[in-house]
């Protein structure tokens, strides 16, 4: 393999979204786009539904709706107003509710990572003494499963939100809606990736008993934090405001530290 990869002219073969090929070409690379998609068979019902979506009048309505969505995202003004246990602020949350990422799904249909997160949350909430018992609780209706988005929540990866987890409370000043997301466990062995051993449970307990109340008290003193301004500043400092968030974390700490 050449050690001068970045000093040579590149030829990029793109398999996937054509916009990737266009971006590479715009930077002067020689490009080739492979028009390929996984082979698949659709049922007559799905084929008919897809045909309806491609009808000109329906496609126009979809395009208009997409433009509206993008505009709402652009116009949104998110403001952090507090940290609270999910049971106290999330609509519809109960002591045995488990909110999960993605659409509605039954225990039997969950992937391994989501099952790991669910069972870890069950143990964390004291609804089972260990993971084996938590699997029985989950399979036998001992908890209520519901998608995060049906409760104004966001769940990342296989992440779940349970009653005593602390959540960010974020108000959209432009449109008036409020959203919630639980505290990040960092990037190590974590519940949202399906890990659920005792070290994961211990961290969740610390976040519930120590970190969460400390953040909540600081926010009550701080009042509110303008997240749109903070996200913009973090971008200028090198974050991408998703998984690389060193600057954003520093800015949030800076805003809360005096309190």
PDB file of C-alpha atoms in Angstrom, residues 3-199:
ATOM      1  CA  UNK A   3       2.421   5.688   1.954  1.00  0.00           C
ATOM      2  CA  UNK A   4       1.657   8.748  -0.165  1.00  0.00           C
ATOM      3  CA  UNK A   5      -2.097   8.284  -0.354  1.00  0.00           C
ATOM      4  CA  UNK A   6      -2.931  11.897   0.419  1.00  0.00           C
ATOM      5  CA  UNK A   7      -0.274  13.224  -1.904  1.00  0.00           C
ATOM      6  CA  UNK A   8      -1.557  11.358  -4.951  1.00  0.00           C
ATOM      7  CA  UNK A   9      -4.435  12.065  -7.294  1.00  0.00           C
ATOM      8  CA  UNK A  10      -7.364   9.942  -6.149  1.00  0.00           C
ATOM      9  CA  UNK A  11      -9.889   8.034  -8.184  1.00  0.00           C
ATOM     10  CA  UNK A  12     -13.033   7.523  -6.144  1.00  0.00           C
ATOM     11  CA  UNK A  13     -15.480   4.729  -6.886  1.00  0.00           C
ATOM     12  CA  UNK A  14     -18.728   5.493  -5.086  1.00  0.00           C
ATOM     13  CA  UNK A  15     -21.310   2.841  -4.274  1.00  0.00           C
ATOM     14  CA  UNK A  16     -24.286   4.549  -2.680  1.00  0.00           C
ATOM     15  CA  UNK A  17     -25.765   8.040  -2.626  1.00  0.00           C
ATOM     16  CA  UNK A  18     -24.844   9.998  -5.752  1.00  0.00           C
ATOM     17  CA  UNK A  19     -24.299  13.106  -3.611  1.00  0.00           C
ATOM     18  CA  UNK A  20     -21.150  11.473  -2.202  1.00  0.00           C
ATOM     19  CA  UNK A  21     -19.749  11.186  -5.719  1.00  0.00           C
ATOM     20  CA  UNK A  22     -20.698  14.791  -6.451  1.00  0.00           C
ATOM     21  CA  UNK A  23     -18.901  16.023  -3.322  1.00  0.00           C
ATOM     22  CA  UNK A  24     -15.731  14.146  -4.264  1.00  0.00           C
ATOM     23  CA  UNK A  25     -15.878  15.478  -7.831  1.00  0.00           C
ATOM     24  CA  UNK A  26     -16.305  19.031  -6.525  1.00  0.00           C
ATOM     25  CA  UNK A  27     -12.985  18.626  -4.733  1.00  0.00           C
ATOM     26  CA  UNK A  28     -11.189  17.699  -7.924  1.00  0.00           C
ATOM     27  CA  UNK A  29     -11.127  13.907  -7.602  1.00  0.00           C
ATOM     28  CA  UNK A  30     -11.714  11.581 -10.529  1.00  0.00           C
ATOM     29  CA  UNK A  31     -14.922   9.762  -9.756  1.00  0.00           C
ATOM     30  CA  UNK A  32     -17.074   6.881 -10.908  1.00  0.00           C
ATOM     31  CA  UNK A  33     -20.617   6.273  -9.674  1.00  0.00           C
ATOM     32  CA  UNK A  34     -21.819   2.673  -9.405  1.00  0.00           C
ATOM     33  CA  UNK A  35     -25.567   2.484  -9.899  1.00  0.00           C
ATOM     34  CA  UNK A  36     -26.388  -0.463  -7.694  1.00  0.00           C
ATOM     35  CA  UNK A  37     -28.951  -1.342  -5.089  1.00  0.00           C
ATOM     36  CA  UNK A  38     -29.513  -4.543  -3.105  1.00  0.00           C
ATOM     37  CA  UNK A  39     -31.803  -6.983  -4.917  1.00  0.00           C
ATOM     38  CA  UNK A  40     -35.152  -7.223  -3.239  1.00  0.00           C
ATOM     39  CA  UNK A  41     -38.638  -8.532  -3.884  1.00  0.00           C
ATOM     40  CA  UNK A  42     -41.678  -6.512  -2.956  1.00  0.00           C
ATOM     41  CA  UNK A  43     -45.129  -7.835  -2.218  1.00  0.00           C
ATOM     42  CA  UNK A  44     -47.953  -6.640  -4.483  1.00  0.00           C
ATOM     43  CA  UNK A  45     -49.221  -4.472  -1.621  1.00  0.00           C
ATOM     44  CA  UNK A  46     -45.862  -2.732  -1.175  1.00  0.00           C
ATOM     45  CA  UNK A  47     -45.439  -2.312  -4.944  1.00  0.00           C
ATOM     46  CA  UNK A  48     -48.872  -0.683  -5.181  1.00  0.00           C
ATOM     47  CA  UNK A  49     -48.144   1.602  -2.231  1.00  0.00           C
ATOM     48  CA  UNK A  50     -44.821   2.712  -3.751  1.00  0.00           C
ATOM     49  CA  UNK A  51     -46.559   3.440  -7.038  1.00  0.00           C
ATOM     50  CA  UNK A  52     -49.023   5.711  -5.224  1.00  0.00           C
ATOM     51  CA  UNK A  53     -46.157   7.601  -3.603  1.00  0.00           C
ATOM     52  CA  UNK A  54     -44.692   8.287  -7.041  1.00  0.00           C
ATOM     53  CA  UNK A  55     -47.930   9.731  -8.418  1.00  0.00           C
ATOM     54  CA  UNK A  56     -47.317  13.401  -9.326  1.00  0.00           C
ATOM     55  CA  UNK A  57     -49.888  14.869  -6.920  1.00  0.00           C
ATOM     56  CA  UNK A  58     -48.701  12.735  -4.001  1.00  0.00           C
ATOM     57  CA  UNK A  59     -45.024  13.366  -4.785  1.00  0.00           C
ATOM     58  CA  UNK A  60     -45.730  17.111  -4.797  1.00  0.00           C
ATOM     59  CA  UNK A  61     -47.367  16.903  -1.369  1.00  0.00           C
ATOM     60  CA  UNK A  62     -44.402  14.904  -0.021  1.00  0.00           C
ATOM     61  CA  UNK A  63     -41.948  17.443  -1.410  1.00  0.00           C
ATOM     62  CA  UNK A  64     -43.897  20.299   0.180  1.00  0.00           C
ATOM     63  CA  UNK A  65     -43.991  18.483   3.523  1.00  0.00           C
ATOM     64  CA  UNK A  66     -40.237  17.854   3.365  1.00  0.00           C
ATOM     65  CA  UNK A  67     -39.598  21.538   2.698  1.00  0.00           C
ATOM     66  CA  UNK A  68     -41.757  22.402   5.711  1.00  0.00           C
ATOM     67  CA  UNK A  69     -39.801  19.974   7.918  1.00  0.00           C
ATOM     68  CA  UNK A  70     -36.459  21.438   6.854  1.00  0.00           C
ATOM     69  CA  UNK A  71     -37.719  24.971   7.443  1.00  0.00           C
ATOM     70  CA  UNK A  72     -38.953  24.078  10.923  1.00  0.00           C
ATOM     71  CA  UNK A  73     -35.536  22.642  11.782  1.00  0.00           C
ATOM     72  CA  UNK A  74     -33.841  25.800  10.501  1.00  0.00           C
ATOM     73  CA  UNK A  75     -36.240  28.079  12.397  1.00  0.00           C
ATOM     74  CA  UNK A  76     -36.120  26.111  15.658  1.00  0.00           C
ATOM     75  CA  UNK A  77     -34.597  27.778  18.718  1.00  0.00           C
ATOM     76  CA  UNK A  78     -33.757  25.079  21.308  1.00  0.00           C
ATOM     77  CA  UNK A  79     -33.183  26.253  24.868  1.00  0.00           C
ATOM     78  CA  UNK A  80     -32.089  23.991  27.724  1.00  0.00           C
ATOM     79  CA  UNK A  81     -34.333  24.747  30.689  1.00  0.00           C
ATOM     80  CA  UNK A  82     -33.662  21.941  33.148  1.00  0.00           C
ATOM     81  CA  UNK A  83     -32.727  18.403  34.131  1.00  0.00           C
ATOM     82  CA  UNK A  84     -35.334  16.184  35.784  1.00  0.00           C
ATOM     83  CA  UNK A  85     -36.159  12.498  36.323  1.00  0.00           C
ATOM     84  CA  UNK A  86     -38.144  11.194  33.373  1.00  0.00           C
ATOM     85  CA  UNK A  87     -41.027  10.145  35.644  1.00  0.00           C
ATOM     86  CA  UNK A  88     -41.523  13.799  36.630  1.00  0.00           C
ATOM     87  CA  UNK A  89     -41.582  15.423  33.204  1.00  0.00           C
ATOM     88  CA  UNK A  90     -41.960  12.976  30.292  1.00  0.00           C
ATOM     89  CA  UNK A  91     -45.596  12.667  29.133  1.00  0.00           C
ATOM     90  CA  UNK A  92     -47.034   9.219  29.767  1.00  0.00           C
ATOM     91  CA  UNK A  93     -44.044   7.913  31.716  1.00  0.00           C
ATOM     92  CA  UNK A  94     -44.776   5.378  34.466  1.00  0.00           C
ATOM     93  CA  UNK A  95     -42.566   3.438  36.865  1.00  0.00           C
ATOM     94  CA  UNK A  96     -42.550   0.385  34.591  1.00  0.00           C
ATOM     95  CA  UNK A  97     -42.473   2.122  31.200  1.00  0.00           C
ATOM     96  CA  UNK A  98     -39.433   1.600  28.986  1.00  0.00           C
ATOM     97  CA  UNK A  99     -39.123   4.063  26.107  1.00  0.00           C
ATOM     98  CA  UNK A 100     -37.015   2.805  23.210  1.00  0.00           C
ATOM     99  CA  UNK A 101     -35.529   4.125  19.985  1.00  0.00           C
ATOM    100  CA  UNK A 102     -37.275   3.404  16.702  1.00  0.00           C
ATOM    101  CA  UNK A 103     -40.871   2.448  15.882  1.00  0.00           C
ATOM    102  CA  UNK A 104     -43.165   0.248  18.015  1.00  0.00           C
ATOM    103  CA  UNK A 105     -41.648  -3.187  18.581  1.00  0.00           C
ATOM    104  CA  UNK A 106     -42.339  -6.239  20.734  1.00  0.00           C
ATOM    105  CA  UNK A 107     -39.759  -7.880  22.982  1.00  0.00           C
ATOM    106  CA  UNK A 108     -39.529 -10.941  20.732  1.00  0.00           C
ATOM    107  CA  UNK A 109     -38.627  -8.760  17.743  1.00  0.00           C
ATOM    108  CA  UNK A 110     -35.935  -6.637  19.426  1.00  0.00           C
ATOM    109  CA  UNK A 111     -32.312  -7.009  18.358  1.00  0.00           C
ATOM    110  CA  UNK A 112     -29.713  -8.146  20.864  1.00  0.00           C
ATOM    111  CA  UNK A 113     -28.420  -4.663  21.655  1.00  0.00           C
ATOM    112  CA  UNK A 114     -31.884  -3.322  22.398  1.00  0.00           C
ATOM    113  CA  UNK A 115     -32.687  -6.342  24.569  1.00  0.00           C
ATOM    114  CA  UNK A 116     -29.471  -5.701  26.456  1.00  0.00           C
ATOM    115  CA  UNK A 117     -30.436  -2.069  27.034  1.00  0.00           C
ATOM    116  CA  UNK A 118     -33.966  -2.979  28.089  1.00  0.00           C
ATOM    117  CA  UNK A 119     -32.889  -5.627  30.581  1.00  0.00           C
ATOM    118  CA  UNK A 120     -30.221  -3.327  32.001  1.00  0.00           C
ATOM    119  CA  UNK A 121     -32.840  -0.627  32.526  1.00  0.00           C
ATOM    120  CA  UNK A 122     -35.155  -3.111  34.228  1.00  0.00           C
ATOM    121  CA  UNK A 123     -32.425  -4.065  36.708  1.00  0.00           C
ATOM    122  CA  UNK A 124     -31.505  -0.392  37.180  1.00  0.00           C
ATOM    123  CA  UNK A 125     -35.116   0.435  38.037  1.00  0.00           C
ATOM    124  CA  UNK A 126     -35.297  -2.382  40.603  1.00  0.00           C
ATOM    125  CA  UNK A 127     -37.920  -4.293  38.620  1.00  0.00           C
ATOM    126  CA  UNK A 128     -35.672  -7.390  38.559  1.00  0.00           C
ATOM    127  CA  UNK A 129     -32.710  -8.558  40.629  1.00  0.00           C
ATOM    128  CA  UNK A 130     -30.544  -9.589  37.675  1.00  0.00           C
ATOM    129  CA  UNK A 131     -30.480  -9.768  33.870  1.00  0.00           C
ATOM    130  CA  UNK A 132     -31.964 -13.279  33.727  1.00  0.00           C
ATOM    131  CA  UNK A 133     -34.964 -12.181  35.777  1.00  0.00           C
ATOM    132  CA  UNK A 134     -35.193  -8.982  33.718  1.00  0.00           C
ATOM    133  CA  UNK A 135     -35.562 -11.053  30.557  1.00  0.00           C
ATOM    134  CA  UNK A 136     -38.528 -12.840  32.142  1.00  0.00           C
ATOM    135  CA  UNK A 137     -40.070  -9.518  33.188  1.00  0.00           C
ATOM    136  CA  UNK A 138     -39.683  -8.137  29.665  1.00  0.00           C
ATOM    137  CA  UNK A 139     -41.075 -11.255  27.999  1.00  0.00           C
ATOM    138  CA  UNK A 140     -44.064 -11.603  30.337  1.00  0.00           C
ATOM    139  CA  UNK A 141     -45.453  -8.082  30.172  1.00  0.00           C
ATOM    140  CA  UNK A 142     -43.895  -6.760  33.353  1.00  0.00           C
ATOM    141  CA  UNK A 143     -42.904  -3.542  31.582  1.00  0.00           C
ATOM    142  CA  UNK A 144     -44.648  -1.338  29.050  1.00  0.00           C
ATOM    143  CA  UNK A 145     -42.703  -0.667  25.838  1.00  0.00           C
ATOM    144  CA  UNK A 146     -43.288   2.523  23.889  1.00  0.00           C
ATOM    145  CA  UNK A 147     -41.340   4.466  21.230  1.00  0.00           C
ATOM    146  CA  UNK A 148     -39.468   7.519  22.478  1.00  0.00           C
ATOM    147  CA  UNK A 149     -40.998   9.730  19.782  1.00  0.00           C
ATOM    148  CA  UNK A 150     -44.504   9.089  21.086  1.00  0.00           C
ATOM    149  CA  UNK A 151     -43.426  10.790  24.327  1.00  0.00           C
ATOM    150  CA  UNK A 152     -41.485  13.777  22.919  1.00  0.00           C
ATOM    151  CA  UNK A 153     -38.234  11.927  23.660  1.00  0.00           C
ATOM    152  CA  UNK A 154     -35.138  11.044  21.659  1.00  0.00           C
ATOM    153  CA  UNK A 155     -33.356   7.702  22.023  1.00  0.00           C
ATOM    154  CA  UNK A 156     -29.968   7.155  20.389  1.00  0.00           C
ATOM    155  CA  UNK A 157     -28.711   3.820  19.042  1.00  0.00           C
ATOM    156  CA  UNK A 158     -30.382   1.029  21.065  1.00  0.00           C
ATOM    157  CA  UNK A 159     -30.897   3.508  23.899  1.00  0.00           C
ATOM    158  CA  UNK A 160     -33.818   3.374  26.277  1.00  0.00           C
ATOM    159  CA  UNK A 161     -35.284   5.788  28.797  1.00  0.00           C
ATOM    160  CA  UNK A 162     -36.723   4.541  32.077  1.00  0.00           C
ATOM    161  CA  UNK A 163     -38.547   6.297  34.888  1.00  0.00           C
ATOM    162  CA  UNK A 164     -35.711   7.403  37.175  1.00  0.00           C
ATOM    163  CA  UNK A 165     -33.210   8.401  34.484  1.00  0.00           C
ATOM    164  CA  UNK A 166     -32.511  12.124  34.398  1.00  0.00           C
ATOM    165  CA  UNK A 167     -33.347  13.846  31.111  1.00  0.00           C
ATOM    166  CA  UNK A 168     -32.505  17.168  29.496  1.00  0.00           C
ATOM    167  CA  UNK A 169     -35.578  19.379  29.210  1.00  0.00           C
ATOM    168  CA  UNK A 170     -35.326  21.409  25.987  1.00  0.00           C
ATOM    169  CA  UNK A 171     -37.901  23.983  24.905  1.00  0.00           C
ATOM    170  CA  UNK A 172     -38.231  25.102  21.303  1.00  0.00           C
ATOM    171  CA  UNK A 173     -38.916  28.818  21.676  1.00  0.00           C
ATOM    172  CA  UNK A 174     -39.991  29.177  18.051  1.00  0.00           C
ATOM    173  CA  UNK A 175     -42.726  26.571  17.996  1.00  0.00           C
ATOM    174  CA  UNK A 176     -43.403  26.016  21.704  1.00  0.00           C
ATOM    175  CA  UNK A 177     -42.800  22.261  21.851  1.00  0.00           C
ATOM    176  CA  UNK A 178     -40.686  20.588  24.555  1.00  0.00           C
ATOM    177  CA  UNK A 179     -38.409  17.586  24.037  1.00  0.00           C
ATOM    178  CA  UNK A 180     -36.460  15.285  26.346  1.00  0.00           C
ATOM    179  CA  UNK A 181     -33.397  13.083  26.070  1.00  0.00           C
ATOM    180  CA  UNK A 182     -31.541  11.207  28.774  1.00  0.00           C
ATOM    181  CA  UNK A 183     -27.985  11.909  29.896  1.00  0.00           C
ATOM    182  CA  UNK A 184     -25.118  10.564  27.820  1.00  0.00           C
ATOM    183  CA  UNK A 185     -23.162   7.710  29.386  1.00  0.00           C
ATOM    184  CA  UNK A 186     -20.072   8.782  27.416  1.00  0.00           C
ATOM    185  CA  UNK A 187     -18.538   6.451  24.807  1.00  0.00           C
ATOM    186  CA  UNK A 188     -17.335   3.476  26.838  1.00  0.00           C
ATOM    187  CA  UNK A 189     -19.306   0.353  27.795  1.00  0.00           C
ATOM    188  CA  UNK A 190     -22.812   1.804  27.877  1.00  0.00           C
ATOM    189  CA  UNK A 191     -26.480   0.871  28.040  1.00  0.00           C
ATOM    190  CA  UNK A 192     -27.372   2.467  24.695  1.00  0.00           C
ATOM    191  CA  UNK A 193     -25.021  -0.009  23.003  1.00  0.00           C
ATOM    192  CA  UNK A 194     -26.597  -2.953  24.821  1.00  0.00           C
ATOM    193  CA  UNK A 195     -24.043  -3.364  27.630  1.00  0.00           C
ATOM    194  CA  UNK A 196     -25.652  -4.089  30.982  1.00  0.00           C
ATOM    195  CA  UNK A 197     -23.111  -5.538  33.430  1.00  0.00           C
ATOM    196  CA  UNK A 198     -22.727  -4.229  36.982  1.00  0.00           C
ATOM    197  CA  UNK A 199     -20.342  -1.446  35.961  1.00  0.00           C
TER     198      UNK A 199
END
